[in-house]
mmCIF file of C-alpha atoms in Angstrom:
data_model
loop_
_atom_site.group_PDB
_atom_site.id
_atom_site.type_symbol
_atom_site.label_atom_id
_atom_site.label_comp_id
_atom_site.label_asym_id
_atom_site.label_seq_id
_atom_site.Cartn_x
_atom_site.Cartn_y
_atom_site.Cartn_z
ATOM 1 C CA MET A 1 117.543 88.229 66.193
ATOM 2 C CA LYS A 2 114.389 89.381 63.652
ATOM 3 C CA LEU A 3 112.253 91.872 64.295
ATOM 4 C CA PRO A 4 108.834 90.302 62.539
ATOM 5 C CA VAL A 5 109.407 87.250 64.861
ATOM 6 C CA ILE A 6 110.230 89.448 68.297
ATOM 7 C CA LYS A 7 107.141 91.680 66.736
ATOM 8 C CA HIS A 8 104.954 88.417 66.508
ATOM 9 C CA LEU A 9 105.959 87.334 70.016
ATOM 10 C CA THR A 10 105.115 90.687 71.899
ATOM 11 C CA GLN A 11 101.649 90.545 70.309
ATOM 12 C CA PHE A 12 101.561 87.050 71.217
ATOM 13 C CA ILE A 13 102.550 87.902 74.975
ATOM 14 C CA GLU A 14 100.283 90.957 75.047
ATOM 15 C CA ASP A 15 97.140 88.208 74.174
ATOM 16 C CA ASN A 16 97.999 85.648 76.323
ATOM 17 C CA ASP A 17 100.775 86.072 79.129
ATOM 18 C CA GLU A 18 104.563 86.453 79.580
ATOM 19 C CA ASP A 19 104.476 83.635 81.602
ATOM 20 C CA PHE A 20 103.812 81.244 78.367
ATOM 21 C CA VAL A 21 107.168 82.310 76.451
ATOM 22 C CA ILE A 22 109.143 82.348 79.901
ATOM 23 C CA GLU A 23 108.271 78.837 80.232
ATOM 24 C CA THR A 24 109.195 77.792 76.699
ATOM 25 C CA ILE A 25 112.420 79.606 77.258
ATOM 26 C CA GLU A 26 112.765 76.965 79.550
ATOM 27 C CA THR A 27 111.711 74.330 78.164
ATOM 28 C CA LEU A 28 114.542 75.202 75.280
ATOM 29 C CA GLU A 29 116.988 75.646 77.337
ATOM 30 C CA ALA A 30 116.962 72.124 78.935
ATOM 31 C CA LEU A 31 116.737 71.034 75.311
ATOM 32 C CA THR A 32 120.363 72.360 74.658
ATOM 33 C CA GLU A 33 121.634 70.209 76.982
ATOM 34 C CA VAL A 34 120.924 66.738 74.777
ATOM 35 C CA PRO A 35 123.929 65.803 73.723
ATOM 36 C CA SER A 36 123.289 64.461 70.529
ATOM 37 C CA LEU A 37 122.079 68.043 69.076
ATOM 38 C CA LYS A 38 123.914 69.560 65.779
ATOM 39 C CA ASP A 39 125.547 72.704 66.387
ATOM 40 C CA GLU A 40 122.837 73.396 63.503
ATOM 41 C CA GLU A 41 120.191 72.597 65.708
ATOM 42 C CA LEU A 42 121.440 74.312 68.969
ATOM 43 C CA ASP A 43 121.695 77.198 66.512
ATOM 44 C CA VAL A 44 118.096 77.390 65.943
ATOM 45 C CA ILE A 45 117.013 76.991 69.576
ATOM 46 C CA GLY A 46 119.585 79.971 70.395
ATOM 47 C CA GLU A 47 117.943 81.904 67.882
ATOM 48 C CA LEU A 48 114.465 81.098 69.031
ATOM 49 C CA ILE A 49 115.414 81.887 72.767
ATOM 50 C CA SER A 50 116.886 85.146 71.834
ATOM 51 C CA ASN A 51 114.302 86.060 69.712
ATOM 52 C CA MET A 52 111.968 85.399 73.062
ATOM 53 C CA TYR A 53 113.888 87.580 75.351
ATOM 54 C CA GLY A 54 114.057 90.912 73.202
ATOM 55 C CA ALA A 55 110.254 89.924 72.863
ATOM 56 C CA ILE A 56 109.766 90.071 76.751
ATOM 57 C CA GLU A 57 112.644 93.277 76.566
ATOM 58 C CA VAL A 58 109.795 94.845 74.047
ATOM 59 C CA ASN A 59 107.058 93.586 76.370
ATOM 60 C CA LYS A 60 108.259 95.397 79.558
ATOM 61 C CA MET A 61 108.934 98.776 77.633
ATOM 62 C CA ILE A 62 105.518 98.926 76.630
ATOM 63 C CA LYS A 63 104.221 98.116 80.165
ATOM 64 C CA GLU A 64 106.815 100.754 81.504
ATOM 65 C CA GLY A 65 104.716 103.181 78.505
ATOM 66 C CA THR A 66 106.702 103.116 75.293
ATOM 67 C CA PRO A 67 104.716 103.155 72.557
ATOM 68 C CA LYS A 68 104.919 99.340 70.520
ATOM 69 C CA LYS A 69 106.603 100.471 67.279
ATOM 70 C CA GLU A 70 109.005 103.062 69.335
ATOM 71 C CA ALA A 71 109.662 99.646 71.598
ATOM 72 C CA LEU A 72 110.655 97.878 69.056
ATOM 73 C CA ASN A 73 112.662 100.205 67.253
ATOM 74 C CA SER A 74 114.231 100.951 70.345
ATOM 75 C CA PHE A 75 115.200 97.621 71.362
ATOM 76 C CA MET A 76 116.356 96.640 67.442
ATOM 77 C CA SER A 77 118.950 99.865 67.300
ATOM 78 C CA ARG A 78 120.273 98.893 70.816
ATOM 79 C CA VAL A 79 120.612 95.147 69.373
ATOM 80 C CA LEU A 80 122.151 96.354 66.409
ATOM 81 C CA GLY A 81 124.221 99.236 67.981
ATOM 82 C CA SER A 82 125.941 96.147 70.546
ATOM 83 C CA ILE A 83 126.789 94.491 67.283
ATOM 84 C CA ASP A 84 128.757 97.156 65.412
ATOM 85 C CA LYS A 85 131.104 97.062 68.837
#
């Protein structure tokens, strides 16, 4: 996951609507079933999907009243914490 990408997607959600991102995730998930995709291509799609889910999670925290910067930092701390374990 990349914080700049999640931050940009979070702003996109704020400016537009979360439904756009959810529909994009669904589209990308459907693409992962194409049998001719290479591992590298699947990795890129997976990275995009995880960043989009991250942005949705950050947006949820913002809606619950967490300041944007704090929500982003908190989310990334949780991600990094789960990687270390």
